[in-house]
Amino acid sequence: MLLETYSMSGDNWLWAEAHFDRLAGTDSLRLSIEAGADFAELTSAWESENQAFEQLEIPYLIYDNQVLLSAYRHPYYCVKTLRCTPSRIRIFSEKRLLL
């Protein structure tokens, strides 16, 4: 949606650069959009970056994968007891067959 909005806006588009970069976590997304990258180019590195992050976070996780998978099966329990976010539930739902 952002790519379409950007391309349709033409010269009328204005970035709140500092705010957008803070939300995106980097300026590379904004700069890639400005350079004309398509969706596939923008998202190509995300999987490898996500895997690298998952390896970094392992020492800091409070609950192991089995506990989180059980929480996925019971989202109310996850949200109220483990304070899982919906994105965390989604990530573990995608990986549940791998464990």
mmCIF file of C-alpha atoms in Angstrom:
data_model
loop_
_atom_site.group_PDB
_atom_site.id
_atom_site.type_symbol
_atom_site.label_atom_id
_atom_site.label_comp_id
_atom_site.label_asym_id
_atom_site.label_seq_id
_atom_site.Cartn_x
_atom_site.Cartn_y
_atom_site.Cartn_z
ATOM 1 C CA MET A 1 0.000 0.000 0.000
ATOM 2 C CA LEU A 2 2.857 2.339 0.828
ATOM 3 C CA LEU A 3 4.498 1.737 -2.552
ATOM 4 C CA GLU A 4 1.263 2.460 -4.408
ATOM 5 C CA THR A 5 0.533 5.563 -2.368
ATOM 6 C CA TYR A 6 4.059 6.828 -2.928
ATOM 7 C CA SER A 7 3.943 6.218 -6.669
ATOM 8 C CA MET A 8 0.471 7.717 -7.084
ATOM 9 C CA SER A 9 1.358 10.841 -5.097
ATOM 10 C CA GLY A 10 4.169 11.888 -7.403
ATOM 11 C CA ASP A 11 5.590 15.278 -6.459
ATOM 12 C CA ASN A 12 2.950 15.757 -3.769
ATOM 13 C CA TRP A 13 4.512 13.108 -1.498
ATOM 14 C CA LEU A 14 6.278 14.374 1.616
ATOM 15 C CA TRP A 15 8.107 12.185 4.087
ATOM 16 C CA ALA A 16 8.282 12.900 7.773
ATOM 17 C CA GLU A 17 11.746 11.404 7.430
ATOM 18 C CA ALA A 18 12.826 11.168 11.056
ATOM 19 C CA HIS A 19 9.465 9.771 12.127
ATOM 20 C CA PHE A 20 9.204 7.235 9.286
ATOM 21 C CA ASP A 21 12.806 6.075 9.716
ATOM 22 C CA ARG A 22 12.261 5.640 13.445
ATOM 23 C CA LEU A 23 9.166 3.518 12.846
ATOM 24 C CA ALA A 24 10.893 1.461 10.146
ATOM 25 C CA GLY A 25 14.008 1.073 12.303
ATOM 26 C CA THR A 26 16.265 2.303 9.504
ATOM 27 C CA ASP A 27 16.354 4.702 6.612
ATOM 28 C CA SER A 28 16.957 1.904 4.100
ATOM 29 C CA LEU A 29 13.221 1.289 3.525
ATOM 30 C CA ARG A 30 12.549 4.928 2.697
ATOM 31 C CA LEU A 31 15.644 5.235 0.530
ATOM 32 C CA SER A 32 14.761 2.040 -1.366
ATOM 33 C CA ILE A 33 11.240 3.307 -2.032
ATOM 34 C CA GLU A 34 12.636 6.600 -3.279
ATOM 35 C CA ALA A 35 15.046 4.675 -5.555
ATOM 36 C CA GLY A 36 12.087 2.871 -7.131
ATOM 37 C CA ALA A 37 12.459 -0.573 -5.570
ATOM 38 C CA ASP A 38 9.505 -2.913 -5.976
ATOM 39 C CA PHE A 39 7.930 -5.029 -3.249
ATOM 40 C CA ALA A 40 10.118 -8.078 -3.924
ATOM 41 C CA GLU A 41 13.273 -5.985 -3.690
ATOM 42 C CA LEU A 42 12.116 -4.362 -0.457
ATOM 43 C CA THR A 43 11.285 -7.641 1.264
ATOM 44 C CA SER A 44 14.061 -9.872 -0.119
ATOM 45 C CA ALA A 45 16.335 -9.447 2.895
ATOM 46 C CA TRP A 46 13.642 -9.634 5.553
ATOM 47 C CA GLU A 47 13.689 -13.423 6.002
ATOM 48 C CA SER A 48 17.452 -13.594 6.540
ATOM 49 C CA GLU A 49 17.317 -10.582 8.865
ATOM 50 C CA ASN A 50 14.475 -12.196 10.813
ATOM 51 C CA GLN A 51 16.427 -15.443 11.181
ATOM 52 C CA ALA A 52 19.485 -13.528 12.397
ATOM 53 C CA PHE A 53 17.348 -11.718 14.965
ATOM 54 C CA GLU A 54 15.797 -14.976 16.160
ATOM 55 C CA GLN A 55 19.270 -16.369 16.816
ATOM 56 C CA LEU A 56 20.239 -13.233 18.749
ATOM 57 C CA GLU A 57 17.121 -13.323 20.910
ATOM 58 C CA ILE A 58 17.447 -16.955 22.053
ATOM 59 C CA PRO A 59 19.478 -16.195 25.218
ATOM 60 C CA TYR A 60 16.897 -13.626 26.280
ATOM 61 C CA LEU A 61 13.678 -15.595 25.791
ATOM 62 C CA ILE A 62 11.811 -16.297 28.998
ATOM 63 C CA TYR A 63 9.699 -19.121 27.580
ATOM 64 C CA ASP A 64 10.806 -21.931 25.300
ATOM 65 C CA ASN A 65 9.123 -22.726 22.008
ATOM 66 C CA GLN A 66 6.910 -25.451 23.449
ATOM 67 C CA VAL A 67 5.370 -23.078 25.985
ATOM 68 C CA LEU A 68 4.755 -20.488 23.292
ATOM 69 C CA LEU A 69 3.290 -23.092 20.955
ATOM 70 C CA SER A 70 0.912 -24.177 23.679
ATOM 71 C CA ALA A 71 0.025 -20.517 24.156
ATOM 72 C CA TYR A 72 -0.666 -20.262 20.427
ATOM 73 C CA ARG A 73 -3.213 -23.033 20.745
ATOM 74 C CA HIS A 74 -4.853 -20.995 23.502
ATOM 75 C CA PRO A 75 -4.368 -17.335 22.523
ATOM 76 C CA TYR A 76 -6.367 -15.991 25.483
ATOM 77 C CA TYR A 77 -3.941 -17.759 27.840
ATOM 78 C CA CYS A 78 -1.005 -16.385 25.894
ATOM 79 C CA VAL A 79 -2.179 -12.791 25.990
ATOM 80 C CA LYS A 80 -3.296 -12.773 29.623
ATOM 81 C CA THR A 81 -0.589 -14.961 31.201
ATOM 82 C CA LEU A 82 2.508 -14.748 29.024
ATOM 83 C CA ARG A 83 1.779 -11.280 27.663
ATOM 84 C CA CYS A 84 2.359 -12.491 24.088
ATOM 85 C CA THR A 85 1.776 -10.056 21.307
ATOM 86 C CA PRO A 86 -0.273 -11.048 18.262
ATOM 87 C CA SER A 87 2.871 -10.921 16.125
ATOM 88 C CA ARG A 88 4.608 -13.383 18.462
ATOM 89 C CA ILE A 89 1.633 -15.735 18.240
ATOM 90 C CA ARG A 90 1.723 -15.455 14.437
ATOM 91 C CA ILE A 91 5.458 -16.172 14.267
ATOM 92 C CA PHE A 92 5.105 -19.311 16.341
ATOM 93 C CA SER A 93 2.011 -20.442 14.465
ATOM 94 C CA GLU A 94 4.036 -20.361 11.247
ATOM 95 C CA LYS A 95 6.817 -22.407 12.828
ATOM 96 C CA ARG A 96 4.747 -24.922 14.775
ATOM 97 C CA LEU A 97 5.187 -27.631 12.175
ATOM 98 C CA LEU A 98 8.950 -27.247 12.293
ATOM 99 C CA LEU A 99 9.257 -28.122 15.995
#
